[in-house]
Structures are given as structure tokens and as C-alpha cells.
Coordinates of C-alpha atoms in Angstrom, one line a residue:
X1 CA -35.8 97.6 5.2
X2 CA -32.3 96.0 5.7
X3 CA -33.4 92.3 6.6
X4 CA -31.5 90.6 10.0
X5 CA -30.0 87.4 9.3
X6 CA -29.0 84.2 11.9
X7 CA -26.9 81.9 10.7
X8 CA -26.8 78.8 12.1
X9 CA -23.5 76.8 11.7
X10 CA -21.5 79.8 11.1
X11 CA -18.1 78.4 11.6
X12 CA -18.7 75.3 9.2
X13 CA -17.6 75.4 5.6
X14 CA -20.7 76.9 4.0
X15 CA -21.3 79.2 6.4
X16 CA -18.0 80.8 6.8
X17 CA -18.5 81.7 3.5
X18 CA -21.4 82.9 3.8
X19 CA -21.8 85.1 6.6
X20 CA -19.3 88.1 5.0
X21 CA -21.2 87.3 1.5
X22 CA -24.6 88.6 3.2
X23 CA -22.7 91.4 5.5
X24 CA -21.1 92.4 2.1
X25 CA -24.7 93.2 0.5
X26 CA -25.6 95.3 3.7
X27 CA -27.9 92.7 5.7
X28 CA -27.3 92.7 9.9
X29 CA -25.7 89.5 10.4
X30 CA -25.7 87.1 13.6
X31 CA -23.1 84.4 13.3
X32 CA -23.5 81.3 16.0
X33 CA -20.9 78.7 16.8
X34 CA -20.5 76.5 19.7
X35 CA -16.8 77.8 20.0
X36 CA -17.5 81.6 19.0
X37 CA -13.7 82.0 19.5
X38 CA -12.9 80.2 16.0
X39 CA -15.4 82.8 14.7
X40 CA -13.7 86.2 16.5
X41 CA -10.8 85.3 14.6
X42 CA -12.1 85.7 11.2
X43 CA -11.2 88.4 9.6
X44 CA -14.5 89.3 9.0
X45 CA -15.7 89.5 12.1
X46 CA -14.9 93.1 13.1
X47 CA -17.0 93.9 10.8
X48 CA -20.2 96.6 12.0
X49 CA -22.9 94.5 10.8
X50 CA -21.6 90.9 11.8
X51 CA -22.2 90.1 15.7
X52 CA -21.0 86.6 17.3
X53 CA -23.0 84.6 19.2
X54 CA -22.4 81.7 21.4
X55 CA -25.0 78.8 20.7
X56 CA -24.9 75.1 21.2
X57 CA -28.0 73.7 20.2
X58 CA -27.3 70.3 22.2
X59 CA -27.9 72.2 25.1
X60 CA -31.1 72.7 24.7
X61 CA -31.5 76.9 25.7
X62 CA -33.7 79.4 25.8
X63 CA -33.0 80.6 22.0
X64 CA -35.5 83.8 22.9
X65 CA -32.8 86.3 22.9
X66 CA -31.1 84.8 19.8
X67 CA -34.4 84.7 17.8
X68 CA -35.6 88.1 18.6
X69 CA -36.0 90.6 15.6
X70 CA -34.6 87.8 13.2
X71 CA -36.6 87.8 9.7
X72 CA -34.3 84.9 8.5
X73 CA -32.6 81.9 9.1
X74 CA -30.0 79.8 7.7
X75 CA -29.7 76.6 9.0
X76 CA -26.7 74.9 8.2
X77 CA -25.3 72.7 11.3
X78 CA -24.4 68.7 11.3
X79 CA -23.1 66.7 14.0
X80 CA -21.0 64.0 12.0
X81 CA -18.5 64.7 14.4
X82 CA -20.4 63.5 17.6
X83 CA -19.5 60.0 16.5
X84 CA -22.1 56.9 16.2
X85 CA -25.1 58.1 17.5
X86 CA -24.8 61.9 16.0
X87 CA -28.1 60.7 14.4
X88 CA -29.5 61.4 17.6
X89 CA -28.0 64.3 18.3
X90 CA -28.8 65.8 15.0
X91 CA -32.5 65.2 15.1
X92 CA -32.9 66.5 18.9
X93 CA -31.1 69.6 17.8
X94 CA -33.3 70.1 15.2
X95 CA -36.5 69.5 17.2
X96 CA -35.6 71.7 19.7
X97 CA -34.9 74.6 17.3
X98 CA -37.9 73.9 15.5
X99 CA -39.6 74.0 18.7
X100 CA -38.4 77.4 19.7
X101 CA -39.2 78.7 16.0
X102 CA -43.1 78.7 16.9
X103 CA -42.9 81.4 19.4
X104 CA -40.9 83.7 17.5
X105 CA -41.2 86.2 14.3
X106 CA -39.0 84.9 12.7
X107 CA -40.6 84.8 8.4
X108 CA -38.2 82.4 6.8
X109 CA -35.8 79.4 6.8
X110 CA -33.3 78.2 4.8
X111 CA -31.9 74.9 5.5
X112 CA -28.8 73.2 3.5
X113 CA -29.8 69.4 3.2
X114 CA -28.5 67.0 1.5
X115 CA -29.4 64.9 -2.0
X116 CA -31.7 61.5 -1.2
X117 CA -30.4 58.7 -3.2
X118 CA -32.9 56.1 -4.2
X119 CA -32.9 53.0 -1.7
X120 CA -30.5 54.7 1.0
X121 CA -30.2 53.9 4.3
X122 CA -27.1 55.4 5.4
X123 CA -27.1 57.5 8.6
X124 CA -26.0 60.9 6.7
X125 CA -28.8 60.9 4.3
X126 CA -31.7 60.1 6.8
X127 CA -30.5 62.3 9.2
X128 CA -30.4 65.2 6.7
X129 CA -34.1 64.4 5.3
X130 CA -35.5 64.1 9.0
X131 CA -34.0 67.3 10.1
X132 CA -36.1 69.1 7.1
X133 CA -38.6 67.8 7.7
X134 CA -38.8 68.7 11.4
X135 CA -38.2 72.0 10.8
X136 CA -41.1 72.1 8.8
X137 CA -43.3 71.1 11.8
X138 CA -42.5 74.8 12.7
X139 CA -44.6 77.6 12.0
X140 CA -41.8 78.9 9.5
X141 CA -41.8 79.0 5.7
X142 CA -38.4 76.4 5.0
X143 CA -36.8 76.3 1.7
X144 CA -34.6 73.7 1.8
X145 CA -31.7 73.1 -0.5
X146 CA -30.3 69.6 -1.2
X147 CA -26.6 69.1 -2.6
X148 CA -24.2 67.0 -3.0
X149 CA -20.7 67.7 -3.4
X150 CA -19.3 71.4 -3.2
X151 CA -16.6 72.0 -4.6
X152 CA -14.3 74.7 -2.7
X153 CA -11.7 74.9 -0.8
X154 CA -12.3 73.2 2.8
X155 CA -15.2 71.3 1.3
X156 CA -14.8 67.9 2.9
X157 CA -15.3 65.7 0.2
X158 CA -13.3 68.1 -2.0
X159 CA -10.1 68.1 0.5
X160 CA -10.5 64.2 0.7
X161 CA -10.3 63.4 -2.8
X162 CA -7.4 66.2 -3.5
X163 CA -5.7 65.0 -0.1
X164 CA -5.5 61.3 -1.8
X165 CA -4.6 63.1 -5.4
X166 CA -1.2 64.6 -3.4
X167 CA -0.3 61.4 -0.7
X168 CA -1.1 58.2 -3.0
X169 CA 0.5 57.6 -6.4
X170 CA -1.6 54.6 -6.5
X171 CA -4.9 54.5 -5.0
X172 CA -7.0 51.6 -4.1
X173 CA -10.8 52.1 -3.5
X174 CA -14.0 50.9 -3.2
X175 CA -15.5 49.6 -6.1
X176 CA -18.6 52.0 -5.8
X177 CA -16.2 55.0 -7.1
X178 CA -17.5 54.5 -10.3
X179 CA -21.0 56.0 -8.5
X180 CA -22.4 58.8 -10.4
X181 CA -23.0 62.7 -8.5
X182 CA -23.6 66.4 -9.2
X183 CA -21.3 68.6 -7.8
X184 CA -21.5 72.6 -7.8
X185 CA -19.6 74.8 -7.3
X186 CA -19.3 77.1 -3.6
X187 CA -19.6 80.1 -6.2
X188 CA -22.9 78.7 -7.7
X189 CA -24.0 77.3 -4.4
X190 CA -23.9 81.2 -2.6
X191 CA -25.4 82.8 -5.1
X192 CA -28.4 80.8 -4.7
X193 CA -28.7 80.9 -0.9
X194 CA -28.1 84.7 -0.8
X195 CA -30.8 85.1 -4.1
X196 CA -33.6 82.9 -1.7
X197 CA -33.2 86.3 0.6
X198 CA -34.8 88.6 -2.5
X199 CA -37.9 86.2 -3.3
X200 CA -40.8 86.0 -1.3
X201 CA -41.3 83.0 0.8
X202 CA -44.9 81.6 0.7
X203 CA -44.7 78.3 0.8
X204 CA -42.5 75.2 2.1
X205 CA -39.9 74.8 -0.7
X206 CA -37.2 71.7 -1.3
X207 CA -34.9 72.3 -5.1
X208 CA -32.2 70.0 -5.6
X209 CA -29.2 72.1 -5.8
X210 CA -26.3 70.9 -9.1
X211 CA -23.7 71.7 -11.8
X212 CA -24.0 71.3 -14.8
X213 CA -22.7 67.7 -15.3
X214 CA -23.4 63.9 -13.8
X215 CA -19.7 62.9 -13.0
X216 CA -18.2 59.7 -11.5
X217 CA -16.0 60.4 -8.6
X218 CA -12.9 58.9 -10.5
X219 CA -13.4 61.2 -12.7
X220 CA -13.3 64.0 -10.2
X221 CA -10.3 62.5 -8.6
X222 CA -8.6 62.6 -12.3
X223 CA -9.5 66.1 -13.3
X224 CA -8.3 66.9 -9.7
X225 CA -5.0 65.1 -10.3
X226 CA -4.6 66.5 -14.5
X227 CA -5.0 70.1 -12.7
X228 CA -2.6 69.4 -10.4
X229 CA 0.0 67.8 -12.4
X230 CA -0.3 64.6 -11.0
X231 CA -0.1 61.1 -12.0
X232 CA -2.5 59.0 -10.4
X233 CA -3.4 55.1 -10.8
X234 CA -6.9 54.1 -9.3
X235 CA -7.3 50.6 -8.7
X236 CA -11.3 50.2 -7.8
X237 CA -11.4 47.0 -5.8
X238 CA -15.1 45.1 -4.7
X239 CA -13.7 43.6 -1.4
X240 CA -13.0 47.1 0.1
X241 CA -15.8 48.2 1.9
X242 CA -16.5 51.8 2.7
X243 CA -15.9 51.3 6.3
X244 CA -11.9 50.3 5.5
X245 CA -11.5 52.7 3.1
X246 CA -12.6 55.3 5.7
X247 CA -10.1 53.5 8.3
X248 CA -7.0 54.6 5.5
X249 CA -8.6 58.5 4.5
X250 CA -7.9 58.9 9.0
X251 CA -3.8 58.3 7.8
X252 CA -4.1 59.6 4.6
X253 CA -6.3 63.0 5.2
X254 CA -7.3 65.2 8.5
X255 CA -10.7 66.0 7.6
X256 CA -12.3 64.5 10.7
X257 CA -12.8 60.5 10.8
X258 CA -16.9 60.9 11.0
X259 CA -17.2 62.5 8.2
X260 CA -15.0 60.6 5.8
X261 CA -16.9 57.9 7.1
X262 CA -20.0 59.2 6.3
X263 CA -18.6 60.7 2.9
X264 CA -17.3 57.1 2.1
X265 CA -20.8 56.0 2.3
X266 CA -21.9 57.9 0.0
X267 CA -20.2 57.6 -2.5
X268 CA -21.9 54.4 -2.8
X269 CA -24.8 55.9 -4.1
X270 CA -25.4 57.9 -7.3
X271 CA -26.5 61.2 -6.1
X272 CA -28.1 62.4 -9.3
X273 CA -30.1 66.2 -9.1
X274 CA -32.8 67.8 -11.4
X275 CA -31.3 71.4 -10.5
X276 CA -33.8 72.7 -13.3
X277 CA -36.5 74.0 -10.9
X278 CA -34.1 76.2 -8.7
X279 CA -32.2 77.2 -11.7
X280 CA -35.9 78.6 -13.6
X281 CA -36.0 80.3 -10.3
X282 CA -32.6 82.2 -9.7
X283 CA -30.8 81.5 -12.8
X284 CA -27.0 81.8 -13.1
X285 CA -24.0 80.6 -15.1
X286 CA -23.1 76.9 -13.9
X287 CA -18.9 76.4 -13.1
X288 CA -18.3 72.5 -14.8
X289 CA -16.1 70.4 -12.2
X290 CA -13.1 71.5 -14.0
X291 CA -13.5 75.4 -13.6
X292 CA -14.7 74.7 -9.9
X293 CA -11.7 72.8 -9.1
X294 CA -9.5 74.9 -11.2
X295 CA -11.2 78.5 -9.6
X296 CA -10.4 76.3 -6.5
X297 CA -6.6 75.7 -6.5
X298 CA -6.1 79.3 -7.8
X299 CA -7.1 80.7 -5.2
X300 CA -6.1 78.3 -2.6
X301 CA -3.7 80.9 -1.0
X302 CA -6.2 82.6 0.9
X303 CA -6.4 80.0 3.5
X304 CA -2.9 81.2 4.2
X305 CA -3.1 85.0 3.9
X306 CA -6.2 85.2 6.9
X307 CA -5.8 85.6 10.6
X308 CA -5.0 81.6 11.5
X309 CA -1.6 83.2 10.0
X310 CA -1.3 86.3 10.9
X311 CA -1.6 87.5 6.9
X312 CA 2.0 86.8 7.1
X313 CA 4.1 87.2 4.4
X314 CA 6.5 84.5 5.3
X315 CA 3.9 81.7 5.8
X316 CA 1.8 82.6 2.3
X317 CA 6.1 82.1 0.4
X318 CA 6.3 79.0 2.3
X319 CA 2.5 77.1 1.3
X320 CA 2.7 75.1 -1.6
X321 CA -0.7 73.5 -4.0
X322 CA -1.1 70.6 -2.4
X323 CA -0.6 71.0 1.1
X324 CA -3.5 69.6 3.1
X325 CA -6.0 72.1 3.7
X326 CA -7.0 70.3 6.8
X327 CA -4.2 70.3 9.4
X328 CA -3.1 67.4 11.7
X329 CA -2.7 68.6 15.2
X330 CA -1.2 67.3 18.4
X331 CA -0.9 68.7 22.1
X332 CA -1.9 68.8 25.7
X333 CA -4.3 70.3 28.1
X334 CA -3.2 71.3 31.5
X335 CA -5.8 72.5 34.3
X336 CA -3.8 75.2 37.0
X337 CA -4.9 77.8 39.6
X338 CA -1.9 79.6 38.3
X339 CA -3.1 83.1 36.7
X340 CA -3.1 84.1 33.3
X341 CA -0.9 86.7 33.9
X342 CA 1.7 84.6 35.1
X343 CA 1.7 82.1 32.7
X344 CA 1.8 84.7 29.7
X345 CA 4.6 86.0 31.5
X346 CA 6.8 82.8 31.1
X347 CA 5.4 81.8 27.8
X348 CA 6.8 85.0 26.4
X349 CA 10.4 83.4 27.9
X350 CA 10.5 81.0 25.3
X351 CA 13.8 80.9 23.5
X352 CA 15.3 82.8 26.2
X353 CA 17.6 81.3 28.7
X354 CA 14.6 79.0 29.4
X355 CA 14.7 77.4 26.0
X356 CA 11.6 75.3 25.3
X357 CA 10.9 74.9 29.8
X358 CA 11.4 71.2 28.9
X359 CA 13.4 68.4 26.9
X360 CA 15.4 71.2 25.6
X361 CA 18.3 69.0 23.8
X362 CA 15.3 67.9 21.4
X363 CA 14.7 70.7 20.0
X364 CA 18.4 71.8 19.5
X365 CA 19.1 68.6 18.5
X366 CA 16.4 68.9 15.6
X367 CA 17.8 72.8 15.1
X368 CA 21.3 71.5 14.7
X369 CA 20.0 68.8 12.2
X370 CA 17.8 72.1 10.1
X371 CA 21.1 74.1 10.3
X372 CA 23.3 71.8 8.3
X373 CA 20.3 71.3 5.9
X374 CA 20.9 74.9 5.3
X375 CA 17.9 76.2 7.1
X376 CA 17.4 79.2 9.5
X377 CA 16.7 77.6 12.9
X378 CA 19.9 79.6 14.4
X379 CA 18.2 82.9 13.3
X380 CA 16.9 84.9 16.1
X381 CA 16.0 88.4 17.5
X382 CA 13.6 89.6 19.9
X383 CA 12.3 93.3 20.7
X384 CA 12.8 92.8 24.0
X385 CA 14.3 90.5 26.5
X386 CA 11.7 89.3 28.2
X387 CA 8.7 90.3 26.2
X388 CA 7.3 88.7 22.9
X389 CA 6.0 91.0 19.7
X390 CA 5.0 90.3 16.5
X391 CA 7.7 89.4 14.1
X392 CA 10.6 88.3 16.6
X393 CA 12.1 85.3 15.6
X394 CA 13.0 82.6 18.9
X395 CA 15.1 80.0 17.1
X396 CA 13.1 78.5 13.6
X397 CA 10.2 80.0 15.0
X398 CA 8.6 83.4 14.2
X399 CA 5.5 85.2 16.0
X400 CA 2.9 85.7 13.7
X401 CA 0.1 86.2 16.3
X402 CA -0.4 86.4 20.5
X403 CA -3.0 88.4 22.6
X404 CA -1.5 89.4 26.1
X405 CA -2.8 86.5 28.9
X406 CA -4.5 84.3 26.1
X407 CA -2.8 83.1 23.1
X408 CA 0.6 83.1 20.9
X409 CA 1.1 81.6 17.8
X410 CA 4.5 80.7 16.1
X411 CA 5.5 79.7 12.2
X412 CA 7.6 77.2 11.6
X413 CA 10.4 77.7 9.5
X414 CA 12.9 75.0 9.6
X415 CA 12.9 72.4 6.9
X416 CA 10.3 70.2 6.5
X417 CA 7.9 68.7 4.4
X418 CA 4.6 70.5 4.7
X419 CA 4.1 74.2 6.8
X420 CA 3.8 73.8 10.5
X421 CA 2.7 76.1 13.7
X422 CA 3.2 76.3 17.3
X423 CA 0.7 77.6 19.4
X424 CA -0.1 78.5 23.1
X425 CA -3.2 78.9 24.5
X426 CA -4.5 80.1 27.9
X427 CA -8.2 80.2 28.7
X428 CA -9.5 81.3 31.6
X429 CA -12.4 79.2 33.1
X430 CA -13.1 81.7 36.3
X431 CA -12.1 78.7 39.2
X432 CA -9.1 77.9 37.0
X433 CA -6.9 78.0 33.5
X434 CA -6.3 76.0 30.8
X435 CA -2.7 75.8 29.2
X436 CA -3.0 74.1 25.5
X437 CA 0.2 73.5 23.6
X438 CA -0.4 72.4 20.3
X439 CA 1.5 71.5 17.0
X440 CA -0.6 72.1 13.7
X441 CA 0.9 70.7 10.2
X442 CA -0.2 71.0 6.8
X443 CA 1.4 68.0 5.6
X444 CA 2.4 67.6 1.8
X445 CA 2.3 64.6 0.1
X446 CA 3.1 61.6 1.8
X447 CA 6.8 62.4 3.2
X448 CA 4.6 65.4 5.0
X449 CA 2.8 62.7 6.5
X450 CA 5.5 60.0 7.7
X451 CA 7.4 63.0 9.1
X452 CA 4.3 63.8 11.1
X453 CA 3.3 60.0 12.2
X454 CA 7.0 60.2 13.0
X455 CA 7.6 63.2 15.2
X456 CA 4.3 62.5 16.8
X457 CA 5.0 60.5 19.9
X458 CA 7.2 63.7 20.5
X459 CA 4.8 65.8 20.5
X460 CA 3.2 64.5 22.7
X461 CA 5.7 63.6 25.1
X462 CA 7.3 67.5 24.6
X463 CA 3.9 69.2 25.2
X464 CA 2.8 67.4 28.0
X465 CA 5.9 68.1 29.8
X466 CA 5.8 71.9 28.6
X467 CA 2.8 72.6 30.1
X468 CA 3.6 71.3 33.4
X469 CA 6.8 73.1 33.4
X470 CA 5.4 76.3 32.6
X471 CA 3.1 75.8 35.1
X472 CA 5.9 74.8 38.2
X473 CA 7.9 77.7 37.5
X474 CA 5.0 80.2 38.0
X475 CA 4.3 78.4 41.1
X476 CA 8.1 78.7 41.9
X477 CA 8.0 82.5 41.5
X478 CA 4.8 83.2 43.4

């Protein structure tokens, strides 16, 4: 019988992954997020056996419905990103989940933990050991898997450590770099989750999850850098403390400032693992670091060729390694009682005799500059005059996604240092609408990042006066 699967956390790095692994081998899959928009446009979600649901366990709902006919869970939510007391928040999610767990039918749990270093008393790591073991106060079987670093595209600690490979010839870090850890690989790591699904669950169930070696993280950083073709010079210094060096990965990298906080932390621990147990149990060829990393950065054009992009062929010739997979991102959020309908139809005027609906000298100002650097920004063509479809090409910019009334997406293509979109957004809250213009840049290396610190007041100052243009010349034409 084809078992039903919740995961928990499905828009998060593991379970992103996850979720069309287990649809692929046939299983009825219901994917949560708080946002299930970021989900509906994965490519994988229009697939028969995948279904979307909205869940945000800080909420505290009735998780009947959700639970109902569910043999299986995977639990693999955090909430680094709910700032100082996520603690908190993590625990009370977990408790109420648990909670709800007793009155349902559902036969298993797997929960993603995290390695306990000896003598810790960082935040992360007792937040990740108390939300096991409050799930276990549930009448469900748990198995819970604790790792350390995976190693994969759009794993944090990954994307920090190559972000800092690409932006900093010379690096300067905590001391505690010379810490010892385990990492596996996201191949390795999947193939024991989905494997847990085949063996019956009879008891509660903790297996440290590894590779095959016990590596510092300069070493990581320099395998990382050899694969790469860069030359790096670390400089491990005892008066920077974790919570500085977190302060410079906000500059240096996007992945959000929590969680290289808490990632920082760790890595003033030696997060050793005795995978042995879990490996007697499912056993599998281990990736070393160096075929993770290296499986990693071969395939590191598929976070260009998926739906973020439109699968465009322009924006997968313009990524090069080492753009950070993380973007940074700048815009404004405008409130209106004008309608959808009215603000797609001016939207879709951009690059007409409208221009950008605000501070249009900047931006032909920056076109002129792209032109004489021999760039395309004077390049344009449009299907219609006053519509927008995919593939026209308004100035630098072509369309490489839109849905009518809610959302348009354009590519950069001037010059630049990094690869850069523009997008619109319209959501409709019922009593009113949300405009969101928003910039998002991959920057590379560091001259992607001073040309982002340095355009950024203009963002901001461009985008907030977009919005409210777009948004007086609806009311102008009612």
C-alpha cells in the first residue's frame, strides 16, 4: 500500500529536496510551508502526487485535517530566523505538534536534528535536542537523525564557507576554525531518510548521521577554494569572537544573519559522529568532502535552469561558479484599495512611454553608461504595445516569468558583476493589495558586492517611489 507522506518544512533546504525524491518513488506527498507560494513555484509541484499545504506551526491550529490518513512524518522545521528568542519559538512549535500527534494515526516520525557536542550550550544545539525529545512525548515512534554539515547546494554552512572562498582573498577568523566536524553529503543524507520509509518503526530511534571523514573547517574552506581555483589565505585569529565574525558573513554572504550566527557558533565545537550504527542499518557508499563539494559545483547550474528563472536560456549563459547562491534583495511594500487588475494593467507599461513610472533619468542614465560598455540595454521589442509576454525585451530587461494580476519577473542583462532580477508582485489580501518591487542579485565576488552596497540606497529610493506611482496613476484613470 502506497504510504502518505507530510513533510514538515518543505520549503527549507532538506526538504525541498526531498519532497520530489519521495514523489519520484510513487509515495502521496503533502508538502507544508508557511508561505505555500514559494512552494507552487517549484517545478515539482504540479506534480499528481505532491499537494501544498499552508501550515504555520506558530500559530498554533487545528492540525486535524493536515494529519488525517498520514502514516508518516518528516519533521524538518527551525526557526533561526525568528531572531533571539527563536528558542522559544522552536520548542512551542514543537510541543504543539507533538501535542496534536496523540490524537491522530499517524505510525512514524522522522525528525532531522542536529549533532550534540560535548559541553555545549549554544542556543542551536539545545534547541535541536529539546525539540526531539518533545516529540517523543508523543504517542509516535521518532527516529531522529542528527548531522552536522550538509554539503549541497543551498546548504547554509556550505554557501557561507564558498560565499567567503569567492569575496575574500584573505580571510580572517575565529580561532575555533581549526574545530573538527563530519560532513555528508545531501546525496548520502536522502538516501537515508527515504530508506527509514522501508524499515519498520518499533521503537524510538536517534543515529548520528556522517561522511566518511573528521575534517577541520579550514580544511573544507581549502578544498572548497582548490576546487574552485582559488587562492585563499586564512588567518585564524583568538580575539575574534563568533559573534563579530557573524557581524562580517551579513556583508560578506546572504544566507540570513540568524543563522550564520548560529552556524558561527558552532563551529566552535568539534561535532564529531559515530555514523556506524545507521550505516549497519541502511548501508550505502559514503561521498568524501571532496566529491560532495565537487558533485556540488557541477551541478550548481540547476539553481538557474528552475522556475525562479523561468528555465531561461539566457539567465543559465549568464550564471557563473561562484555567484552566491543566496541572493541579496531590496524593495518596497505598498498597501492600496486599487485592484489587481488595474495595477497589472500599468505594470505591463513598463518600458513604454511610461518608462520606469518614476526617477526615469536613473535608469537611462545607468542604460547609457551599459551601452558604451558594449552591453544591450538599448535592445528592445515587445509583442504588443501595451501588453507584456514572455520573452519581450523592455530596455536591459527581459521577461522571463509573470501571471496576469499577480506577478512579473525580469532578467537583468546589462553589465554587471553578478546576475540580477526585477520583480513585481501583487497579492491580493481581500480588503486590499500589496505592490512589492524588488531587486534580487547574485553577487560575484567582492566587486558583485560593492556594486550592490553601492546601488542600494537606490533601490530603495527607486522602488518606493515606483510603487506609489503605479499606484497614483491607477487612481488617475479610475
Amino acid at each position: 500500500m502506497t504510504k502518505n507522506i507530510l513533510v514538515v518544512g518543505a520549503s527549507g533546504y532538506v526538504g525541498s529536496q526531498l519532497v520530489p525524491a519521495l514523489a519520484q518513488e510513487g509515495y502521496h506527498v503533502t508538502a507544508t510551508a508557511r508561505d505555500p507560494v514559494v512552494l507552487a513555484k517549484r517545478s515539482w509541484s504540479r506534480r499528481a502526487n505532491i499537494k501544498i499545504v499552508t501550515l504555520d506551526l506558530t500559530l498554533n491550529t487545528d492540525l486535524s485535517l493536515i494529519l488525517q490518513d498520514i502514516d508518516v512524518v518528516f519533521y524538518l522545521v527551525h526557526s533561526m530566523n525568528y531572531g533571539p528568542n527563536f528558542v522559544d519559538v522552536e520548542l512551542d512549535n514543537a510541543k504543539n505538534f507533538s501535542e496534536q500527534l496523540k490524537t491522530s494515526q499517524v505510525k512514524q516520525l522522522i525528525y532531522l536534528g542536529s549533532l550534540q557536542p560535548a559541553g555545549s550550550d549554544s542556543k542551536h544545539f539545545v534547541a535541536r535536542k529539546k525539540t526531539g525529545e518533545i516529540l517523543r512525548e508523543s504517542n509516535v515512534i521518532v527516529t531522529e537523525l542528527r548531522a552536522g554539515i550538509i554539503v549541497g547546494a543551498g546548504s547554509a554552512v556550505f554557501e557561507v564557507m564558498r560565499d567567503v572562498v569567492y569575496h575574500l582573498p584573505v580571510m580572517i577568523m575565529p580561532k575555533c576554525i581549526n574545530s573538527h566536524n563530519s560532513p555528508i553529503a545531501l546525496k548520502n543524507l536522502l538516501y537515508y531518510l527515504q530508506a527509514l520509509l522501508k524499515i519498520p518503526a518499533t521503537a524510538h530511534k536517534i543515529f548520528d548521521v556522517a561522511g566518511p571523514e573528521l575534517i577541520t573547517y579550514q580544511k573544507q574552506i581549502q578544498i572548497i577554494a582548490n576546487l574552485m581555483g582559488k587562492k585563499v589565505h586564512i588567518i585564524p585569529l583568538s580575539i575574534l569572537t563568533p559573534k563579530v565574525a557573524a557581524l562580517g558573513f551579513k556583508i560578506i554572504t546572504s544566507v540570513p544573519t540568524n543563522i550564520a550566527k548560529a552556524l558561527v557558533e558552532g563551529m566552535c565545537y568539534d561535532l564529531t559522529a559515530d555514523g556506524s550504527d545507521i550505516q549497519s542499518l541502511i548501508p550505502q557508499p559514503l561521498l568524501s568532502y571532496e566529491q560532495a563539494v565537487a558533485q556540488t559545483l557541477a551541478n550548481e547550474q540547476e539553481i538557474i535552469n528552475s522556475d525562479t528563472w523561468g528555465f531561461d536560456p539566457d539567465a543559465l549563459s549568464y550564471w557563473q561558479p561562484g555567484y552566491a547562491y543566496y541572493p541579496k534583495q531590496a524593495g518596497h511594500t505598498l498597501k492600496t484599495d486599487v485592484s489587481a487588475e488595474c495595477l497589472w494593467r500599468q505594470i505591463q507599461l513598463i518600458g513604454t512611454q511610461e518608462g520606469y513610472f518614476y526617477a526615469n533619468y536613473l535608469w537611462r542614465i545607468r542604460e547609457g553608461i551599459d551601452h558604451l560598455a558594449g552591453g544591450n540595454s538599448l535592445t528592445r521589442y515587445r509583442s504588443h504595445p501595451d501588453k507584456i509576454a514572455l520573452g519581450d525585451r523592455i530596455d536591459s530587461w527581459k521577461v522571463i516569468g509573470l501571471k496576469k494580476n499577480e506577478f512579473l519577473s525580469l532578467l537583468m542583462g546589462m553589465k554587471a558583476p553578478g546576475l540580477g532580477r526585477l520583480e513585481f508582485n501583487i497579492v491580493d489580501k481581500g480588503a486590499y493589495r500589496e505592490l512589492d518591487i524588488r531587486a534580487w542579485w547574485h553577487p560575484a565576488g567582492f566587486s558583485g558586492l560593492l556594486y550592490w552596497f553601492a546601488l542600494m540606497p537606490a533601490h530603495l529610493f527607486i522602488f518606493s517611489g515606483m510603487t506609489k506611482a503605479i499606484v497614483k496613476k491607477c487612481k488617475a484613470k479610475m
